Amino acid sequence: MIFTPNTLRVDRSAYPVIESPAPFFSWGASHERPGASQTACRITVERYTDTVWDSGWVETPRQSMPYGGPALCENSAYRWTLRLRDDAGVESASAEG
């Protein structure tokens, strides 16, 4: 893919681990095509193999999003996955935090 999410953060921490019941996600992105931009994003949060929250595709150029699912349990391991879409409709590979 030529569109790559990077610098995944949770609650502005460079260590992307979910520790709050309602985290705030942010990221960066790089693109091989000059002038390309993000037009949409999709975040999923999983606990073990169960999907806890799927944002669905959200049309936005912003590189951040608040969590919108049920409250997360303290002291539990969660994993989040980010996909992006660019202005040409190309989707990125998944990046995991």
Tab-separated table of C-alpha atoms in Angstrom:
chain	number	residue	atom	x	y	z
A	1	MET	CA	0.000	0.000	0.000
A	2	ILE	CA	1.141	3.512	-0.664
A	3	PHE	CA	-0.938	4.993	2.173
A	4	THR	CA	0.408	4.039	5.595
A	5	PRO	CA	-0.923	4.848	9.088
A	6	ASN	CA	1.848	5.463	11.615
A	7	THR	CA	2.554	6.974	15.025
A	8	LEU	CA	-0.493	5.350	16.627
A	9	ARG	CA	-1.314	6.870	20.012
A	10	VAL	CA	-3.870	6.303	22.754
A	11	ASP	CA	-4.704	9.222	25.042
A	12	ARG	CA	-1.728	11.062	23.477
A	13	SER	CA	0.722	8.409	24.684
A	14	ALA	CA	3.338	7.043	22.303
A	15	TYR	CA	2.845	3.684	24.004
A	16	PRO	CA	-0.431	2.658	22.334
A	17	VAL	CA	-2.050	0.690	25.140
A	18	ILE	CA	-5.677	1.215	26.079
A	19	GLU	CA	-5.908	1.957	29.791
A	20	SER	CA	-8.993	4.165	30.129
A	21	PRO	CA	-12.674	3.193	29.797
A	22	ALA	CA	-13.115	5.742	26.968
A	23	PRO	CA	-9.780	6.305	25.180
A	24	PHE	CA	-8.906	8.925	22.569
A	25	PHE	CA	-7.078	7.643	19.469
A	26	SER	CA	-4.706	9.604	17.241
A	27	TRP	CA	-2.258	8.799	14.452
A	28	GLY	CA	-0.156	10.071	11.608
A	29	ALA	CA	-0.078	8.935	8.001
A	30	SER	CA	2.393	8.899	5.151
A	31	HIS	CA	1.601	8.657	1.464
A	32	GLU	CA	3.822	8.133	-1.548
A	33	ARG	CA	1.628	10.372	-3.730
A	34	PRO	CA	2.449	14.082	-3.211
A	35	GLY	CA	-0.548	16.065	-1.997
A	36	ALA	CA	-2.596	12.991	-1.065
A	37	SER	CA	-4.766	13.265	2.014
A	38	GLN	CA	-6.828	11.130	4.349
A	39	THR	CA	-10.580	11.317	3.749
A	40	ALA	CA	-11.849	8.556	6.067
A	41	CYS	CA	-10.811	6.270	8.910
A	42	ARG	CA	-12.050	3.119	10.585
A	43	ILE	CA	-11.111	1.897	14.069
A	44	THR	CA	-11.913	-1.448	15.637
A	45	VAL	CA	-11.234	-2.351	19.260
A	46	GLU	CA	-10.923	-6.006	20.203
A	47	ARG	CA	-10.571	-7.973	23.405
A	48	TYR	CA	-9.087	-11.375	22.676
A	49	THR	CA	-10.932	-12.341	19.458
A	50	ASP	CA	-14.145	-10.403	20.146
A	51	THR	CA	-14.813	-7.045	18.507
A	52	VAL	CA	-15.860	-4.620	21.235
A	53	TRP	CA	-16.326	-1.601	18.936
A	54	ASP	CA	-16.201	-0.890	15.223
A	55	SER	CA	-16.470	2.755	14.252
A	56	GLY	CA	-17.363	1.888	10.672
A	57	TRP	CA	-15.922	4.161	8.010
A	58	VAL	CA	-16.032	7.758	9.250
A	59	GLU	CA	-15.596	10.438	6.594
A	60	THR	CA	-13.071	12.844	8.130
A	61	PRO	CA	-9.683	14.352	7.350
A	62	ARG	CA	-8.892	14.467	11.110
A	63	GLN	CA	-6.219	12.128	12.397
A	64	SER	CA	-7.922	11.520	15.716
A	65	MET	CA	-11.123	10.010	17.068
A	66	PRO	CA	-12.668	9.430	20.479
A	67	TYR	CA	-13.742	5.932	21.408
A	68	GLY	CA	-17.485	5.484	20.883
A	69	GLY	CA	-18.267	2.056	22.286
A	70	PRO	CA	-19.243	0.618	25.664
A	71	ALA	CA	-17.007	1.407	28.638
A	72	LEU	CA	-13.846	-0.694	28.615
A	73	CYS	CA	-12.880	-2.764	31.646
A	74	GLU	CA	-9.882	-1.755	33.723
A	75	ASN	CA	-6.916	-4.125	33.830
A	76	SER	CA	-7.994	-5.825	30.605
A	77	ALA	CA	-5.995	-6.183	27.423
A	78	TYR	CA	-7.454	-4.569	24.314
A	79	ARG	CA	-6.071	-4.210	20.822
A	80	TRP	CA	-7.057	-1.566	18.315
A	81	THR	CA	-6.767	-1.541	14.556
A	82	LEU	CA	-6.782	1.473	12.252
A	83	ARG	CA	-7.460	1.671	8.520
A	84	LEU	CA	-7.427	4.844	6.441
A	85	ARG	CA	-8.829	5.859	3.069
A	86	ASP	CA	-7.245	8.518	0.872
A	87	ASP	CA	-8.722	11.076	-1.522
A	88	ALA	CA	-8.428	8.587	-4.413
A	89	GLY	CA	-10.477	5.989	-2.488
A	90	VAL	CA	-7.445	3.777	-1.770
A	91	GLU	CA	-7.583	1.982	1.602
A	92	SER	CA	-4.501	1.447	3.708
A	93	ALA	CA	-3.399	-1.807	5.218
A	94	SER	CA	-4.360	-2.220	8.874
A	95	ALA	CA	-2.103	-0.786	11.562
A	96	GLU	CA	-2.394	-2.198	15.079
A	97	GLY	CA	-1.965	-0.552	18.427
